[in-house]
Short mmCIF file of N, CA and C and ligand atoms in Angstrom, two decimals:
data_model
loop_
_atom_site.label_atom_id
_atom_site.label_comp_id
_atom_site.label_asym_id
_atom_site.label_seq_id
_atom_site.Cartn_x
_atom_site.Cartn_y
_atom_site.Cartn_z
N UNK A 42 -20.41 183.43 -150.60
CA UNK A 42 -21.09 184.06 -149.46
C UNK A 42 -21.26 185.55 -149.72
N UNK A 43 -22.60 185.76 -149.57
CA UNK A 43 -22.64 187.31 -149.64
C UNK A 43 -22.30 188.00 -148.66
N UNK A 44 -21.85 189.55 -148.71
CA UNK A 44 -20.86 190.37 -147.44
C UNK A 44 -22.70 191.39 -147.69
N UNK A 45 -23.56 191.32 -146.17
CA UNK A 45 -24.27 192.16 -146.26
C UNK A 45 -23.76 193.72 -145.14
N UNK A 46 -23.91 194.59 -146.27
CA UNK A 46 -23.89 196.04 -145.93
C UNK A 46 -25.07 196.51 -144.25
N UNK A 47 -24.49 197.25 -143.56
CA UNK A 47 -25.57 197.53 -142.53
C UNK A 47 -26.47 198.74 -143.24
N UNK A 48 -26.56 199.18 -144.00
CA UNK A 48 -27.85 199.72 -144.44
C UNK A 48 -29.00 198.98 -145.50
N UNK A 49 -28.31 197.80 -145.53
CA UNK A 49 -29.46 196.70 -146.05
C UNK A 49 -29.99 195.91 -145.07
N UNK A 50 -30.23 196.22 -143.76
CA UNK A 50 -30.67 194.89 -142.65
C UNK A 50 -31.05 195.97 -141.95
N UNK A 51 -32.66 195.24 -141.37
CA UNK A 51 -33.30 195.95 -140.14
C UNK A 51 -32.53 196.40 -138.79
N UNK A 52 -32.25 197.40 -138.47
CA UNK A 52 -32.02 198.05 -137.61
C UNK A 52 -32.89 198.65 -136.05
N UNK A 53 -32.54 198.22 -135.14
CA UNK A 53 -33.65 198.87 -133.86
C UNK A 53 -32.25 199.74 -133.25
N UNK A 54 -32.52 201.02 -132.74
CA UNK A 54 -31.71 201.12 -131.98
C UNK A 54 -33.26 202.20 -131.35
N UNK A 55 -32.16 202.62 -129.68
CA UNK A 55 -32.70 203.53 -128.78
C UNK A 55 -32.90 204.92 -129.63
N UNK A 56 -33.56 205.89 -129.17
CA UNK A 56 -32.94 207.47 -129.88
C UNK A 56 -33.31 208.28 -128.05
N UNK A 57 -32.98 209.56 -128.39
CA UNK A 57 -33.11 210.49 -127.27
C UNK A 57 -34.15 211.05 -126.80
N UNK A 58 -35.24 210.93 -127.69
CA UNK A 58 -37.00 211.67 -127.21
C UNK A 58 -37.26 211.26 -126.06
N UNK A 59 -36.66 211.84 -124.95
CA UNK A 59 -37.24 211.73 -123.75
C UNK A 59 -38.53 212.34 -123.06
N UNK A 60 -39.40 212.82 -123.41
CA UNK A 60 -40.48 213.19 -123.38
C UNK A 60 -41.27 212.05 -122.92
N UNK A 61 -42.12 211.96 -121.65
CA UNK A 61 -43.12 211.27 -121.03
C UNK A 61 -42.48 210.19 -120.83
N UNK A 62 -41.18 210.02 -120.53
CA UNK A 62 -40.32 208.79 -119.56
C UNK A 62 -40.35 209.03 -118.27
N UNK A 63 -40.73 207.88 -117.64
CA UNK A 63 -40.69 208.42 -115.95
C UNK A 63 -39.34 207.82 -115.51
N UNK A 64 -38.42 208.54 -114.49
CA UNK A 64 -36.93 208.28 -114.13
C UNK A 64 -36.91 208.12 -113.44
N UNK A 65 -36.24 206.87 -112.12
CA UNK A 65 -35.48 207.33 -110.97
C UNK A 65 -33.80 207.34 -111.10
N UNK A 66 -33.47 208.27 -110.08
CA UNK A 66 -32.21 208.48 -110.19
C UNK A 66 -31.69 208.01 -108.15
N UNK A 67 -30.79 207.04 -107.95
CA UNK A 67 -30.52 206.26 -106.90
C UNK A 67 -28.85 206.57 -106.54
N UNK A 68 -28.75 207.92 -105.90
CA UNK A 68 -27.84 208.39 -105.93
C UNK A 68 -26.76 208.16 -104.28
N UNK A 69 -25.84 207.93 -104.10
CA UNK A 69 -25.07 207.86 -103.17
C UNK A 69 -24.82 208.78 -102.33
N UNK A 70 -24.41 209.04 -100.92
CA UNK A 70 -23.85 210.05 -100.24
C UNK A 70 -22.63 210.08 -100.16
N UNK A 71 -22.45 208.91 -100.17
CA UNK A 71 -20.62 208.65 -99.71
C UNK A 71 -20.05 209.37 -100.87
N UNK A 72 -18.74 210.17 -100.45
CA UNK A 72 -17.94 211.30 -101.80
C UNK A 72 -19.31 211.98 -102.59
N UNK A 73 -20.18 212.59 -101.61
CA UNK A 73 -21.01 213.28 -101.92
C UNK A 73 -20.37 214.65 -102.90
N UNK A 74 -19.35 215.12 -102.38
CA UNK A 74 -18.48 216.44 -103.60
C UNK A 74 -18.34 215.70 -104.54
N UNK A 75 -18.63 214.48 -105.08
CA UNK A 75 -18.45 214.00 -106.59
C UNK A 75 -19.77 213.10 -107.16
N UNK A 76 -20.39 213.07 -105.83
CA UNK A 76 -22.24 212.48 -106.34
C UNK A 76 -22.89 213.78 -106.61
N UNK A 77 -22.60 214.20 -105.90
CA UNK A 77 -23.57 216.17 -106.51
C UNK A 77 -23.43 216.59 -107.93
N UNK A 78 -22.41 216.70 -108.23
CA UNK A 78 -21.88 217.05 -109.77
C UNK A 78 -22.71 215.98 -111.01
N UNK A 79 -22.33 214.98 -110.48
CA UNK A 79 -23.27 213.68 -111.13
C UNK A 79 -24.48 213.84 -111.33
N UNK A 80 -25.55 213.84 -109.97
CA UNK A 80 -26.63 213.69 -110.08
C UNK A 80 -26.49 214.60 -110.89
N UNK A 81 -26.10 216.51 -110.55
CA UNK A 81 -26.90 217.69 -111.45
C UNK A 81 -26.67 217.46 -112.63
N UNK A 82 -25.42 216.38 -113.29
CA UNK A 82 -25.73 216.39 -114.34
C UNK A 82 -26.18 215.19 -115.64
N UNK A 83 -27.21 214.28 -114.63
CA UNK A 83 -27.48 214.01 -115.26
C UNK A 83 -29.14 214.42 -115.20
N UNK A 84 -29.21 215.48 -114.21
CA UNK A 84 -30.73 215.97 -114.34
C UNK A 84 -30.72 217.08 -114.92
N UNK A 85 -29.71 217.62 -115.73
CA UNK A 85 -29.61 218.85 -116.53
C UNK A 85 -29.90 217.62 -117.74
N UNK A 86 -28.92 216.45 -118.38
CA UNK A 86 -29.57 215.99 -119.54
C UNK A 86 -31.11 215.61 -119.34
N UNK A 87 -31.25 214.73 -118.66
CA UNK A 87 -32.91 214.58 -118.83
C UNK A 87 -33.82 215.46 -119.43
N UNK A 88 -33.08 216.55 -118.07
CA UNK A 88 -34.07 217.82 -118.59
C UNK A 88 -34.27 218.54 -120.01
N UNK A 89 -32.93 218.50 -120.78
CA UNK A 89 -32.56 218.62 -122.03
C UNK A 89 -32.99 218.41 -122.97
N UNK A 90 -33.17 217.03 -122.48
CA UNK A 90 -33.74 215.86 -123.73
C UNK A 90 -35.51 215.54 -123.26
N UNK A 91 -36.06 216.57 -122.61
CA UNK A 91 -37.62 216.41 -122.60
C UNK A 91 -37.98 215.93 -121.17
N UNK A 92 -37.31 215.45 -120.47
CA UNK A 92 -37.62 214.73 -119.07
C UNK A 92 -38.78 215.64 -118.22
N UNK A 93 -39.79 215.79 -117.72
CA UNK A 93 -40.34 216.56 -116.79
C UNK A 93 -40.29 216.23 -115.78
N UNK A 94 -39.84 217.24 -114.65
CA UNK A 94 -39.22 217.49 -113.27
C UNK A 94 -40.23 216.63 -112.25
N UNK A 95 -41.16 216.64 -112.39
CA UNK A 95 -42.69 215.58 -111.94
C UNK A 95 -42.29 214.56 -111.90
N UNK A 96 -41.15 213.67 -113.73
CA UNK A 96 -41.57 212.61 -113.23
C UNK A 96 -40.01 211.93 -113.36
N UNK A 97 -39.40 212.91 -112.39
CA UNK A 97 -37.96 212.29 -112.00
C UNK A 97 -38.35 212.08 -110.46
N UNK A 98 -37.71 210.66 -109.95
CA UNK A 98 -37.32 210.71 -108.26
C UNK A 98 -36.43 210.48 -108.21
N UNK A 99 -35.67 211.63 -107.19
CA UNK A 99 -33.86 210.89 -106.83
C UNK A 99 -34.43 210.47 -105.37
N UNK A 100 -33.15 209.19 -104.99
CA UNK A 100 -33.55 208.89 -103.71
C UNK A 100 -31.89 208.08 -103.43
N UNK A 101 -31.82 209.08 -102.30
CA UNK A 101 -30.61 208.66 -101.78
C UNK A 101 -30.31 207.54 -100.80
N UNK A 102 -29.01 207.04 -101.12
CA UNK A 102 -28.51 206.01 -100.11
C UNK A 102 -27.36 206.31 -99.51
N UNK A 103 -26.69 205.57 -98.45
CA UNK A 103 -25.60 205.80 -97.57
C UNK A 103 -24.93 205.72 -98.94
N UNK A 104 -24.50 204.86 -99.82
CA UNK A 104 -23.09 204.60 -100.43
C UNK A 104 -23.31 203.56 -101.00
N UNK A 105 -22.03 203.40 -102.03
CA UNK A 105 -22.61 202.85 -103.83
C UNK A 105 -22.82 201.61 -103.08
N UNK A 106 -22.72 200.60 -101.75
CA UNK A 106 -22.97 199.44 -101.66
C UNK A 106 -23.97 199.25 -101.76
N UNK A 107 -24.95 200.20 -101.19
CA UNK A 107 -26.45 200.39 -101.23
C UNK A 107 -27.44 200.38 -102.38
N UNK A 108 -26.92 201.13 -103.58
CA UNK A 108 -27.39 200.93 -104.78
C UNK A 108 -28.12 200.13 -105.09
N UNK A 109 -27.56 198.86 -105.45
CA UNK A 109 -28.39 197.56 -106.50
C UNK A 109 -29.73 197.66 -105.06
N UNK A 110 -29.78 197.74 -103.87
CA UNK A 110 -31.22 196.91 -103.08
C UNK A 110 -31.99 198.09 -103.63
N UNK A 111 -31.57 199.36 -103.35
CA UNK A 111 -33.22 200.59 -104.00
C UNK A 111 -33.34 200.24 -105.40
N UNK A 112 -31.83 199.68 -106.47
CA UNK A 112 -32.18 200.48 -107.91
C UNK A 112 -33.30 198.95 -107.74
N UNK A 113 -33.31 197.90 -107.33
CA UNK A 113 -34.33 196.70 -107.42
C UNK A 113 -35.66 196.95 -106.97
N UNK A 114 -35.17 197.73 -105.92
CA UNK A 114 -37.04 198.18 -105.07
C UNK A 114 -37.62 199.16 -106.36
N UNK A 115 -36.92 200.15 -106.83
CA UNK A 115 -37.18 200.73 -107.57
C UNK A 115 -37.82 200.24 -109.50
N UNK A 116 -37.21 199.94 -109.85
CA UNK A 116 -36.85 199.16 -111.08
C UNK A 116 -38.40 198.14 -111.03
N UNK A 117 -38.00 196.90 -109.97
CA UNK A 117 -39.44 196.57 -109.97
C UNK A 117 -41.46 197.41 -109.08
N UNK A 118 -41.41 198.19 -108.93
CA UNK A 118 -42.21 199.48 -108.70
C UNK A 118 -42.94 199.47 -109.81
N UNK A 119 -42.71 199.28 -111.07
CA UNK A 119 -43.41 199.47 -112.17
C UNK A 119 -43.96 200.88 -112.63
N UNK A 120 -43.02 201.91 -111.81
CA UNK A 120 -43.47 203.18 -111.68
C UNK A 120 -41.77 203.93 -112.87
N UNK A 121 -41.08 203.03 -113.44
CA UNK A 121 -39.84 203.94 -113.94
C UNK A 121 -39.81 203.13 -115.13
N UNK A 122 -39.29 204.21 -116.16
CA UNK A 122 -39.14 203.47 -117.67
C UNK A 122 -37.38 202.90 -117.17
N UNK A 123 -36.97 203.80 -116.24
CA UNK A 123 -35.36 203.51 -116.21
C UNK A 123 -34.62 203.89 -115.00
N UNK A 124 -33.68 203.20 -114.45
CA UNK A 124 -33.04 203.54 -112.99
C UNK A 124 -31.73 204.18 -113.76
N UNK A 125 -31.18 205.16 -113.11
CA UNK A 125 -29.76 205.70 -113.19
C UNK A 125 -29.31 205.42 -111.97
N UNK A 126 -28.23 204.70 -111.86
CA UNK A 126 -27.47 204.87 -110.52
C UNK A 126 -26.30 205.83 -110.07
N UNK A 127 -26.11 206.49 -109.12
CA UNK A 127 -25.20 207.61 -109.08
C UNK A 127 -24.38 207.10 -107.85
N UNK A 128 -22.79 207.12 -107.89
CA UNK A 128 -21.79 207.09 -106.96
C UNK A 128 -20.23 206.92 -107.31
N UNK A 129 -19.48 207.25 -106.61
CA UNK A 129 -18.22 207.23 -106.37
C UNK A 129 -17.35 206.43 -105.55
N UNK A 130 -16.50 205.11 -105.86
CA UNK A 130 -15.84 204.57 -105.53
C UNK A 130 -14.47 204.78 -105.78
N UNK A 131 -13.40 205.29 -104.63
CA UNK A 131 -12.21 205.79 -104.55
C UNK A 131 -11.40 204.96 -104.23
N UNK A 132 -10.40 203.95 -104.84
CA UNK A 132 -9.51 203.33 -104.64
C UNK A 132 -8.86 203.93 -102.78
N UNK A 133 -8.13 205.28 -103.03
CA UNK A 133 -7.15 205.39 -102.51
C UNK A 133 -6.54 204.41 -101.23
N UNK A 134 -6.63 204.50 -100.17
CA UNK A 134 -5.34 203.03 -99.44
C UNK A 134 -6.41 201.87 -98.95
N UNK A 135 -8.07 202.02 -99.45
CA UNK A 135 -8.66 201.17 -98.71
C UNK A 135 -9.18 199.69 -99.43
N UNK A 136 -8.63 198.46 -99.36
CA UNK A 136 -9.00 197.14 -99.52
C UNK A 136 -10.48 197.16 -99.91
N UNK A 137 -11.10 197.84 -98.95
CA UNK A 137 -12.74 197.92 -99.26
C UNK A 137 -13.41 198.64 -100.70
N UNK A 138 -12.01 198.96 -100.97
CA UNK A 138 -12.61 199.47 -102.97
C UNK A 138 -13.15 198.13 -103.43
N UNK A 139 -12.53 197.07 -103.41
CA UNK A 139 -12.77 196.30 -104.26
C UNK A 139 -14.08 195.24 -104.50
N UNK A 140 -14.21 195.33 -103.08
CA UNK A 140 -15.87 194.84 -102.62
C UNK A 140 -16.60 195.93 -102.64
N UNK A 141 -16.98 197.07 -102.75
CA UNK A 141 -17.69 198.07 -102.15
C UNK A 141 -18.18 198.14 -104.19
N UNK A 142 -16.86 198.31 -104.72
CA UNK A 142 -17.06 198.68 -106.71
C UNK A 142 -17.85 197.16 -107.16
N UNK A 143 -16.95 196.24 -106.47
CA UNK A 143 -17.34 195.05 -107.39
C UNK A 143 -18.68 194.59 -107.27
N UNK A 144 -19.46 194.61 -106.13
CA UNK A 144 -20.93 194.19 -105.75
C UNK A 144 -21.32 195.02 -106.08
N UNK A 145 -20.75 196.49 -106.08
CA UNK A 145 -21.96 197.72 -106.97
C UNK A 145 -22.29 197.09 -108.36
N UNK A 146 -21.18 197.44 -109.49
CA UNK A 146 -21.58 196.67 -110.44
C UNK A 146 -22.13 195.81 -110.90
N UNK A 147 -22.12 194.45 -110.20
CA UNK A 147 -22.75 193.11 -110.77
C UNK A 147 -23.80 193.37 -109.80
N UNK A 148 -24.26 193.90 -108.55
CA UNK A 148 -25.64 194.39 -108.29
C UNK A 148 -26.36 195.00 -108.96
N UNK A 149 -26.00 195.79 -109.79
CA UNK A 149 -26.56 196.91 -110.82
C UNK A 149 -27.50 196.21 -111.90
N UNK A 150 -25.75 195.11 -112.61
CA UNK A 150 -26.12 194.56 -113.39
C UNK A 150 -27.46 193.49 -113.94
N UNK A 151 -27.58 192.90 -112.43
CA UNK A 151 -28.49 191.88 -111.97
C UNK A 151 -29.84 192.35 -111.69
N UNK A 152 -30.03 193.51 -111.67
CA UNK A 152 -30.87 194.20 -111.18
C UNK A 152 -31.54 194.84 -112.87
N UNK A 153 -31.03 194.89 -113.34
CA UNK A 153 -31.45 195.52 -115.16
C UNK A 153 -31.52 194.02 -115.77
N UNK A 154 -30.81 192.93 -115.64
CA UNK A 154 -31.28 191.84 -116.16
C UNK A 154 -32.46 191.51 -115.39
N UNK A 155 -32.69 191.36 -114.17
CA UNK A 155 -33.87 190.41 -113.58
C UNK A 155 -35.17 191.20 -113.31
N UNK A 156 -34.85 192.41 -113.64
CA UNK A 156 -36.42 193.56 -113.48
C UNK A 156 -36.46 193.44 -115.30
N UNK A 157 -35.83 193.99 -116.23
CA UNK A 157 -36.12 193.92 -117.27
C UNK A 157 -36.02 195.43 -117.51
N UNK A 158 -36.03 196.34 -116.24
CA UNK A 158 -35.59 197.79 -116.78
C UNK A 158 -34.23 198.30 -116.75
N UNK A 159 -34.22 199.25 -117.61
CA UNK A 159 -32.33 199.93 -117.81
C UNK A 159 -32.03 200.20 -116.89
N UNK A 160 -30.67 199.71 -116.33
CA UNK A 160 -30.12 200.31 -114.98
C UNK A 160 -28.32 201.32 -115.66
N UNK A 161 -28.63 202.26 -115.36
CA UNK A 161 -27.55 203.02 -116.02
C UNK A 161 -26.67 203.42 -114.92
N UNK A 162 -25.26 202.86 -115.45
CA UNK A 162 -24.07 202.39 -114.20
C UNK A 162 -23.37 203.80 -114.07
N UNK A 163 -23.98 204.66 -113.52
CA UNK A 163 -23.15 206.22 -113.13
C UNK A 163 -22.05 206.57 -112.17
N UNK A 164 -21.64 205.14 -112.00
CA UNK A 164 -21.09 204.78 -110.18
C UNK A 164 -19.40 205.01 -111.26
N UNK A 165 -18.54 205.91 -110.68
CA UNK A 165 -17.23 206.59 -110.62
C UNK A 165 -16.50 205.35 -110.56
N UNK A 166 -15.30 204.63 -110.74
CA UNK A 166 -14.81 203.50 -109.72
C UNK A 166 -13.68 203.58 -110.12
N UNK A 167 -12.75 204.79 -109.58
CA UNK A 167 -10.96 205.38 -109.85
C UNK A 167 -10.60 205.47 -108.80
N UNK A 168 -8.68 205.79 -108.91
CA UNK A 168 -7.58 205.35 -108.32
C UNK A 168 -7.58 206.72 -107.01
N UNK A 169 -7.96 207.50 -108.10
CA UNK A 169 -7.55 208.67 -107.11
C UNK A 169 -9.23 209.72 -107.49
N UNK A 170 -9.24 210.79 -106.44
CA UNK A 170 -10.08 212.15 -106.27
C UNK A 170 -9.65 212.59 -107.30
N UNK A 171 -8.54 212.68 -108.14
CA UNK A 171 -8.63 213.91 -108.93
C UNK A 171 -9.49 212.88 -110.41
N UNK A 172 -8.76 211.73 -110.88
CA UNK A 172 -9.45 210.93 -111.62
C UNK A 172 -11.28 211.46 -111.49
N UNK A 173 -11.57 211.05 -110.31
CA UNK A 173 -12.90 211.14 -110.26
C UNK A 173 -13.58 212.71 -110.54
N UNK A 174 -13.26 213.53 -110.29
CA UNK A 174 -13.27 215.01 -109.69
C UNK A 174 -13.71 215.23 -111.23
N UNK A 175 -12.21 214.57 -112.60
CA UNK A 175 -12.36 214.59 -113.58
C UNK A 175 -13.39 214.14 -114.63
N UNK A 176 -14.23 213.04 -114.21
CA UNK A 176 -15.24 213.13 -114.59
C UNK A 176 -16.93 213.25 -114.00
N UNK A 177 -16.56 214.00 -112.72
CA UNK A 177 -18.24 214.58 -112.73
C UNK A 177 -18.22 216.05 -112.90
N UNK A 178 -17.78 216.66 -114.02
CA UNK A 178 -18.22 217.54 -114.12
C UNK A 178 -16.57 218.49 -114.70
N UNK A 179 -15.86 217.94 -114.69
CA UNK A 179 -14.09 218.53 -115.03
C UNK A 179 -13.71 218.18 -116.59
N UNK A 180 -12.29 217.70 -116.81
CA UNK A 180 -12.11 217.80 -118.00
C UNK A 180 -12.22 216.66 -118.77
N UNK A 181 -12.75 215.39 -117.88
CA UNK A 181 -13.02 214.25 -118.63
C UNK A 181 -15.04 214.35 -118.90
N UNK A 182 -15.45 215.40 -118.83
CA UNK A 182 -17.21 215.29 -118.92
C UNK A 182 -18.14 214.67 -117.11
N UNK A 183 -18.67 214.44 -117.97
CA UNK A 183 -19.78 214.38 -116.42
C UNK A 183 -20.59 213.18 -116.83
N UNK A 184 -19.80 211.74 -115.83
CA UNK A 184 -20.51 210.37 -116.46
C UNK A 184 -21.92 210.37 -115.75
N UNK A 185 -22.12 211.23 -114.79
CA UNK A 185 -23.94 211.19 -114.35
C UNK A 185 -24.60 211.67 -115.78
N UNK A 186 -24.36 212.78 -116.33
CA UNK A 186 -25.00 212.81 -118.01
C UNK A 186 -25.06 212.36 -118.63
N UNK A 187 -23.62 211.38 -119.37
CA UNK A 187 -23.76 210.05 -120.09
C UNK A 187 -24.33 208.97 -119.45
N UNK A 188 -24.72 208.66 -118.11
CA UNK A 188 -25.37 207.61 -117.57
C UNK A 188 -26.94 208.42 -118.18
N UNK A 189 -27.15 209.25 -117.54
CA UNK A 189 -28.89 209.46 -117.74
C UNK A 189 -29.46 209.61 -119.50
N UNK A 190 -28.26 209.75 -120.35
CA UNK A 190 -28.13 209.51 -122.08
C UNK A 190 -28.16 208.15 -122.17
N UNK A 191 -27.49 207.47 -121.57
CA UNK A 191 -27.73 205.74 -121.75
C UNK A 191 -29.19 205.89 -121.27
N UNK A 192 -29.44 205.96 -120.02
CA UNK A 192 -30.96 205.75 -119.87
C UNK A 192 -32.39 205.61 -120.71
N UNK A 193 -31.87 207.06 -121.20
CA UNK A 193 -33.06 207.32 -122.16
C UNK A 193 -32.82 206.48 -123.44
N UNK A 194 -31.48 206.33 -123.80
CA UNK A 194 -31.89 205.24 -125.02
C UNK A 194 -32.20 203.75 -124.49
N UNK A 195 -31.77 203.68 -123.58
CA UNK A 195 -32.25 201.95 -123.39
C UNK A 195 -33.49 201.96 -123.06
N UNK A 196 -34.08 202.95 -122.57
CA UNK A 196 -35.71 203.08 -122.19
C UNK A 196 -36.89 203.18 -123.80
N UNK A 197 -36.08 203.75 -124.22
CA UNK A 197 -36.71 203.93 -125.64
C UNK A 197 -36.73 203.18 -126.75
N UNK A 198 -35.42 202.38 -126.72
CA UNK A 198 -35.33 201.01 -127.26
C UNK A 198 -36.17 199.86 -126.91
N UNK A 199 -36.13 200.17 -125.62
CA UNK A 199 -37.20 198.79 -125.16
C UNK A 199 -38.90 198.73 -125.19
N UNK A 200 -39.09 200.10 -125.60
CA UNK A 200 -40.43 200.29 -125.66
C UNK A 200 -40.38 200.03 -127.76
N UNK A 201 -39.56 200.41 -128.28
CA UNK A 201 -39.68 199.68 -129.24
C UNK A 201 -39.39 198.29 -129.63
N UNK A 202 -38.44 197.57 -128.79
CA UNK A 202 -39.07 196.32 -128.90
C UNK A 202 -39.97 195.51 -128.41
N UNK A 203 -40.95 196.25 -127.06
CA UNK A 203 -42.73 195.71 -127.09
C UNK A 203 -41.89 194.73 -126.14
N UNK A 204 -43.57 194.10 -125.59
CA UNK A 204 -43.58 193.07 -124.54
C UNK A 204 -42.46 191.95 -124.48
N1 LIG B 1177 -19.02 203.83 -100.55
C1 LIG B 1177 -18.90 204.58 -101.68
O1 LIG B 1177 -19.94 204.95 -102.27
N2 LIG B 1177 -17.67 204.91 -102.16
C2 LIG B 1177 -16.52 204.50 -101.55
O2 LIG B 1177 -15.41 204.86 -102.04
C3 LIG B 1177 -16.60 203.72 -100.37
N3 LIG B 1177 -15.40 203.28 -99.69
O3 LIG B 1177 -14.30 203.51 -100.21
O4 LIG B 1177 -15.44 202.68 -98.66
C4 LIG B 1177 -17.91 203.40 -99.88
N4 LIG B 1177 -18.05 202.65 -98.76
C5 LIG B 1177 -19.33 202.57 -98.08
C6 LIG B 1177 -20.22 201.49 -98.63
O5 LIG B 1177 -20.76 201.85 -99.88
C7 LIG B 1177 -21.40 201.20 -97.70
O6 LIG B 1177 -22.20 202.35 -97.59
C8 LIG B 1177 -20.95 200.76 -96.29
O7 LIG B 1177 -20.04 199.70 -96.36
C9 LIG B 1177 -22.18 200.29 -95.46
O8 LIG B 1177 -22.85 199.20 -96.08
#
């Protein structure tokens, strides 16, 4: 059996040329002091990586339960190469973490499988405020930026793999 090397086999991946991608970004209110940090940063990458301010829409909801019904209204619109979703789910003493995170996610998910566009999972889902605090924008990075970096490569990937 031959052992083939990955620089002998066709390769597709995403890259970052975000230039003339149209975005929405479907951002939460609820723990709005940790959706703010998010959204700005994942509209500082966009912007970074070529995005024009024209053809981003953020559009807010009460809270990450809300998510998957816009990122679907959205997603199928035929108006976005890619949905980012933005929110914060906080464990701390409430039972309702676990339904509130868990239907975010597999809403998300269902919603990028059954539209066919990237849904990029920006939604926080830790124990505590400082956890979270830590990554929109503190010493763990800012996952609204790595969500809107996933975006653009799954948007760009998929336009290279065609209909
Ligand atoms: N929504 C959040 O975005 N984060 C949370 O931590 C949260 N908690 O903990 O309850 C939360 N709840 C609200 C939920 O998303 C809905 O807006 C609400 O249940 C109305 O449908």
């Amino acid at each position: 059996m031959q052992v083939l090397a990955t620089e002998t086999v066709r390769i597709i991946e995403g890259d970052l040329a975000a230039a003339g991608l149209r975005i929405a970004c479907v951002a939460a209110r609820f723990n709005d002091f940790v959706v703010e940090p998010l959204l700005r940063g994942a509209l500082d990458a966009l912007g970074r990586h070529g995005v024009a301010p024209e053809r981003i829409q953020v559009v807010r909801v009460p809270g990450a339960f809300e998510l998957p019904l816009v990122a679907r209204k959205l997603a199928l619109s035929g108006g976005y190469d890619a949905v980012i979703a933005l929110g914060a789910v906080i464990r701390g003493d409430t039972p309702h973490f676990d339904y509130v995170a868990g239907e975010c996610a597999a809403g998300l998910a269902r919603v990028a499988a059954d539209s066919g566009v990237p849904v990029a999972f920006g939604v926080l889902t830790t124990d505590t405020v400082e956890q979270a605090t830590d990554r929109a924008g503190g010493k763990d990075g800012n996952k609204g930026a790595d969500a809107a970096l996933t975006a653009i490569e799954m948007a760009t990937l998929l336009r290279k793999l065609g209909p």
